[in-house]
Structure formats: C-alpha cells, structure tokens
Amino acid sequence: MNAENATQAETNLSWRTSSYSTGSGGECVEVALTAAGVHVRDSKCVAQGGPVLTVGTEAWSALLEAM
C-alpha cells in the first residue's frame, strides 16, 4: 500500500465514483484501476492535492471479498 499526494499520482488515470458514494456530496470516493493496482482518493480533496492511496490488486480483491 502506498499513499502520495494527488499532484504526484498519475494524472492520466480514468477515475470513477464508487457505487457506495452518494450524490449529495457525502462519502465521495473515487477509484482508478491499473495493472499495478487500484488508486483510491477522496474526490472532495482532489483540488487541494489530497492524498491518493494505491492498493495492490490482491489486497483490493481481498477487501471486496470481505465486504
């Protein structure tokens, strides 16, 4: 797992809003999938250069299975 500022993260990622996020501005989680892993960010913090969490594909799969 790795955390970095959004300005340091890959800028050409295809981000999508999590199905668990609401349209009313709460819990706005975005994910971007790559061969290296899954990038996760809080969409409310993107403009401020907030952190991006990168999780390996095996860890991401385990998380989804646990839900």
Short mmCIF file of C-alpha atoms in Angstrom, two decimals:
data_model
loop_
_atom_site.label_atom_id
_atom_site.label_comp_id
_atom_site.label_asym_id
_atom_site.label_seq_id
_atom_site.Cartn_x
_atom_site.Cartn_y
_atom_site.Cartn_z
CA MET A 1 0.00 0.00 0.00
CA ASN A 2 1.27 3.45 -0.88
CA ALA A 3 -0.03 6.98 -0.25
CA GLU A 4 1.06 10.03 -2.18
CA ASN A 5 -0.24 13.50 -3.00
CA ALA A 6 -2.64 13.73 -5.92
CA THR A 7 -0.22 16.00 -7.77
CA GLN A 8 2.38 13.24 -7.64
CA ALA A 9 -0.04 10.49 -8.74
CA GLU A 10 -0.52 9.54 -12.36
CA THR A 11 -2.56 12.29 -13.98
CA ASN A 12 -3.94 10.28 -16.89
CA LEU A 13 -5.90 7.79 -14.79
CA SER A 14 -9.54 7.09 -15.58
CA TRP A 15 -11.28 7.83 -12.26
CA ARG A 16 -14.82 6.65 -11.47
CA THR A 17 -17.02 7.32 -8.48
CA SER A 18 -17.57 4.40 -6.15
CA SER A 19 -21.05 2.88 -6.16
CA TYR A 20 -21.02 3.41 -2.38
CA SER A 21 -20.72 7.20 -2.76
CA THR A 22 -23.80 9.37 -2.55
CA GLY A 23 -24.86 12.08 -4.98
CA SER A 24 -25.41 14.58 -2.16
CA GLY A 25 -21.70 15.25 -1.60
CA GLY A 26 -21.05 12.70 1.13
CA GLU A 27 -18.54 9.85 1.08
CA CYS A 28 -17.20 10.76 -2.36
CA VAL A 29 -14.70 8.00 -3.03
CA GLU A 30 -13.17 7.60 -6.49
CA VAL A 31 -11.16 4.67 -7.81
CA ALA A 32 -8.90 4.17 -10.82
CA LEU A 33 -7.79 0.71 -11.92
CA THR A 34 -4.36 -0.01 -13.39
CA ALA A 35 -2.29 -3.15 -13.95
CA ALA A 36 -0.21 -2.17 -10.91
CA GLY A 37 -3.15 -1.81 -8.54
CA VAL A 38 -6.11 0.29 -7.54
CA HIS A 39 -5.81 4.00 -6.79
CA VAL A 40 -8.30 5.44 -4.28
CA ARG A 41 -8.97 9.10 -3.48
CA ASP A 42 -11.48 11.37 -1.75
CA SER A 43 -12.94 13.47 -4.55
CA LYS A 44 -13.55 16.37 -2.16
CA CYS A 45 -9.78 16.69 -1.58
CA VAL A 46 -8.57 16.45 -5.19
CA ALA A 47 -8.49 20.21 -5.79
CA GLN A 48 -6.29 20.64 -2.70
CA GLY A 49 -3.84 17.97 -3.90
CA GLY A 50 -5.10 15.48 -1.35
CA PRO A 51 -3.67 12.01 -0.93
CA VAL A 52 -4.10 9.09 -3.29
CA LEU A 53 -3.91 5.61 -1.80
CA THR A 54 -2.59 2.83 -4.03
CA VAL A 55 -3.53 -0.75 -3.13
CA GLY A 56 -2.21 -3.89 -4.81
CA THR A 57 -4.67 -5.94 -6.84
CA GLU A 58 -4.57 -8.89 -4.43
CA ALA A 59 -5.28 -6.66 -1.43
CA TRP A 60 -8.11 -4.94 -3.32
CA SER A 61 -9.68 -8.29 -4.23
CA ALA A 62 -9.45 -9.41 -0.60
CA LEU A 63 -11.15 -6.20 0.52
CA LEU A 64 -14.01 -6.68 -1.92
CA GLU A 65 -14.44 -10.31 -0.91
CA ALA A 66 -14.62 -9.29 2.75
CA MET A 67 -17.45 -6.84 2.12
#
